[in-house]
């Protein structure tokens, strides 16, 4: 079955970086763009950006420009999200989520399968 | 960025009720509107895409409507497993944004 499995809980100090992984299985990895979305405690969902696993192109939310890098490894069907310059308000659950469109050349910006979430805590 | 405003932010309902959640976009987004359900400790679940299309496997008691700037999610015959938070999300442009969420409580 289609599955996205994320890496485990992270605890980081302010100013550090975190890299979260998301391993896909059960479908053709390069056919679907992948999004990253986060949810801070008590807050709503916040979109961070998207990567095309086929061509490695990315589109980041303006809020995270300069601080986030999304990459992929097609040999392991894994996408990565690295966030630098961590602050306490980056404490959140981070999700990868597959784009619903499976054409590999187009993203619908609608997410049909989600990873289990990775908790990132930023604290001194 | 397109602002998405949901109302109400929370509501109380009973099993069997009909519940309506509204979502308003700050500009016309045609039908590029999706709805998600999110329960604590679980992953968000796509319910409705393109404003009114039911995602595969989602019960038919969920329905969506609207176009332009105003949209609704309706849950008919509310079930115990439907108590959750619901989010709208616009996909009109590549700067994807979510609404603030509506928590449906018992």
mmCIF file of N, CA and C in Angstrom, chain A residues 35 39 43-45 47 59 95 100 108-112 114-116, chain B residues 34 36 38 42-44 46 49 55 87 89 91 93-96 98:
data_model
loop_
_atom_site.group_PDB
_atom_site.id
_atom_site.type_symbol
_atom_site.label_atom_id
_atom_site.label_comp_id
_atom_site.label_asym_id
_atom_site.label_seq_id
_atom_site.Cartn_x
_atom_site.Cartn_y
_atom_site.Cartn_z
ATOM 1 N N UNK A 35 5.006 17.436 -0.828
ATOM 2 C CA UNK A 35 4.896 18.659 -0.048
ATOM 3 C C UNK A 35 5.448 18.441 1.363
ATOM 4 N N UNK A 39 2.713 21.770 11.682
ATOM 5 C CA UNK A 39 1.675 22.207 12.608
ATOM 6 C C UNK A 39 2.315 22.470 13.961
ATOM 7 N N UNK A 43 -1.823 25.187 16.864
ATOM 8 C CA UNK A 43 -2.002 26.002 15.660
ATOM 9 C C UNK A 43 -2.546 25.158 14.507
ATOM 10 N N UNK A 44 -2.794 25.811 13.388
ATOM 11 C CA UNK A 44 -3.289 25.113 12.208
ATOM 12 C C UNK A 44 -2.155 24.596 11.337
ATOM 13 N N UNK A 45 -2.532 24.145 10.151
ATOM 14 C CA UNK A 45 -1.571 23.601 9.206
ATOM 15 C C UNK A 45 -0.902 24.723 8.422
ATOM 16 N N UNK A 47 1.814 25.342 5.160
ATOM 17 C CA UNK A 47 2.556 24.774 4.036
ATOM 18 C C UNK A 47 3.935 25.376 3.956
ATOM 19 N N UNK A 59 9.677 24.578 -4.840
ATOM 20 C CA UNK A 59 8.960 25.835 -4.670
ATOM 21 C C UNK A 59 8.706 25.972 -3.185
ATOM 22 N N UNK A 95 5.162 17.293 8.561
ATOM 23 C CA UNK A 95 4.610 16.216 7.738
ATOM 24 C C UNK A 95 5.115 16.323 6.304
ATOM 25 N N UNK A 100 -1.554 14.891 -5.027
ATOM 26 C CA UNK A 100 -2.552 13.985 -5.583
ATOM 27 C C UNK A 100 -2.313 13.665 -7.063
ATOM 28 N N UNK A 108 -0.915 19.240 -8.439
ATOM 29 C CA UNK A 108 -2.273 19.715 -8.216
ATOM 30 C C UNK A 108 -2.351 20.587 -6.969
ATOM 31 N N UNK A 109 -1.318 20.563 -6.146
ATOM 32 C CA UNK A 109 -1.289 21.283 -4.872
ATOM 33 C C UNK A 109 -2.449 20.842 -3.989
ATOM 34 N N UNK A 110 -2.671 19.541 -3.981
ATOM 35 C CA UNK A 110 -3.670 18.881 -3.156
ATOM 36 C C UNK A 110 -2.993 17.606 -2.662
ATOM 37 N N UNK A 111 -3.099 17.289 -1.373
ATOM 38 C CA UNK A 111 -2.288 16.236 -0.773
ATOM 39 C C UNK A 111 -3.129 15.039 -0.369
ATOM 40 N N UNK A 112 -2.847 13.863 -0.967
ATOM 41 C CA UNK A 112 -3.719 12.716 -0.722
ATOM 42 C C UNK A 112 -3.157 11.660 0.218
ATOM 43 N N UNK A 114 -0.305 11.195 3.524
ATOM 44 C CA UNK A 114 0.537 11.939 4.460
ATOM 45 C C UNK A 114 1.436 10.985 5.249
ATOM 46 N N UNK A 115 2.616 11.484 5.585
ATOM 47 C CA UNK A 115 3.479 10.752 6.504
ATOM 48 C C UNK A 115 2.936 10.850 7.922
ATOM 49 N N UNK A 116 3.554 10.097 8.812
ATOM 50 C CA UNK A 116 3.043 10.019 10.181
ATOM 51 C C UNK A 116 3.402 11.246 11.018
ATOM 52 N N UNK B 34 -9.765 22.541 -1.418
ATOM 53 C CA UNK B 34 -9.725 21.189 -0.873
ATOM 54 C C UNK B 34 -10.044 21.226 0.618
ATOM 55 N N UNK B 36 -9.690 18.978 4.371
ATOM 56 C CA UNK B 36 -9.001 17.920 5.101
ATOM 57 C C UNK B 36 -9.618 17.767 6.482
ATOM 58 N N UNK B 38 -8.540 16.375 10.354
ATOM 59 C CA UNK B 38 -7.361 16.080 11.158
ATOM 60 C C UNK B 38 -7.772 15.781 12.589
ATOM 61 N N UNK B 42 -3.078 11.844 14.735
ATOM 62 C CA UNK B 42 -3.153 11.134 13.452
ATOM 63 C C UNK B 42 -2.716 12.070 12.336
ATOM 64 N N UNK B 43 -2.683 11.552 11.120
ATOM 65 C CA UNK B 43 -2.296 12.393 9.997
ATOM 66 C C UNK B 43 -3.528 13.013 9.356
ATOM 67 N N UNK B 44 -3.397 14.189 8.772
ATOM 68 C CA UNK B 44 -4.519 14.788 8.055
ATOM 69 C C UNK B 44 -4.994 13.862 6.938
ATOM 70 N N UNK B 46 -7.377 13.754 3.343
ATOM 71 C CA UNK B 46 -8.071 14.497 2.296
ATOM 72 C C UNK B 46 -9.502 13.991 2.194
ATOM 73 N N UNK B 49 -11.739 17.300 -2.870
ATOM 74 C CA UNK B 49 -10.843 18.080 -3.712
ATOM 75 C C UNK B 49 -11.647 18.758 -4.816
ATOM 76 N N UNK B 55 -12.995 12.408 -2.244
ATOM 77 C CA UNK B 55 -11.810 11.574 -2.362
ATOM 78 C C UNK B 55 -12.204 10.111 -2.179
ATOM 79 N N UNK B 87 -9.952 21.530 7.845
ATOM 80 C CA UNK B 87 -9.211 22.633 7.246
ATOM 81 C C UNK B 87 -9.547 22.734 5.758
ATOM 82 N N UNK B 89 -8.210 24.455 2.096
ATOM 83 C CA UNK B 89 -6.891 24.772 1.514
ATOM 84 C C UNK B 89 -7.091 25.162 0.062
ATOM 85 N N UNK B 91 -5.762 25.762 -3.752
ATOM 86 C CA UNK B 91 -4.712 25.316 -4.660
ATOM 87 C C UNK B 91 -4.796 26.110 -5.964
ATOM 88 N N UNK B 93 -3.140 28.904 -6.686
ATOM 89 C CA UNK B 93 -1.803 29.253 -7.147
ATOM 90 C C UNK B 93 -0.766 28.440 -6.382
ATOM 91 N N UNK B 94 0.480 28.646 -6.708
ATOM 92 C CA UNK B 94 1.543 27.817 -6.134
ATOM 93 C C UNK B 94 1.979 28.298 -4.752
ATOM 94 N N UNK B 95 1.278 29.271 -4.205
ATOM 95 C CA UNK B 95 1.534 29.698 -2.812
ATOM 96 C C UNK B 95 0.364 29.193 -1.976
ATOM 97 N N UNK B 96 0.357 27.902 -1.790
ATOM 98 C CA UNK B 96 -0.722 27.170 -1.135
ATOM 99 C C UNK B 96 -0.965 27.716 0.269
ATOM 100 N N UNK B 98 -3.746 27.433 3.850
ATOM 101 C CA UNK B 98 -4.815 26.750 4.573
ATOM 102 C C UNK B 98 -5.671 27.766 5.328
#
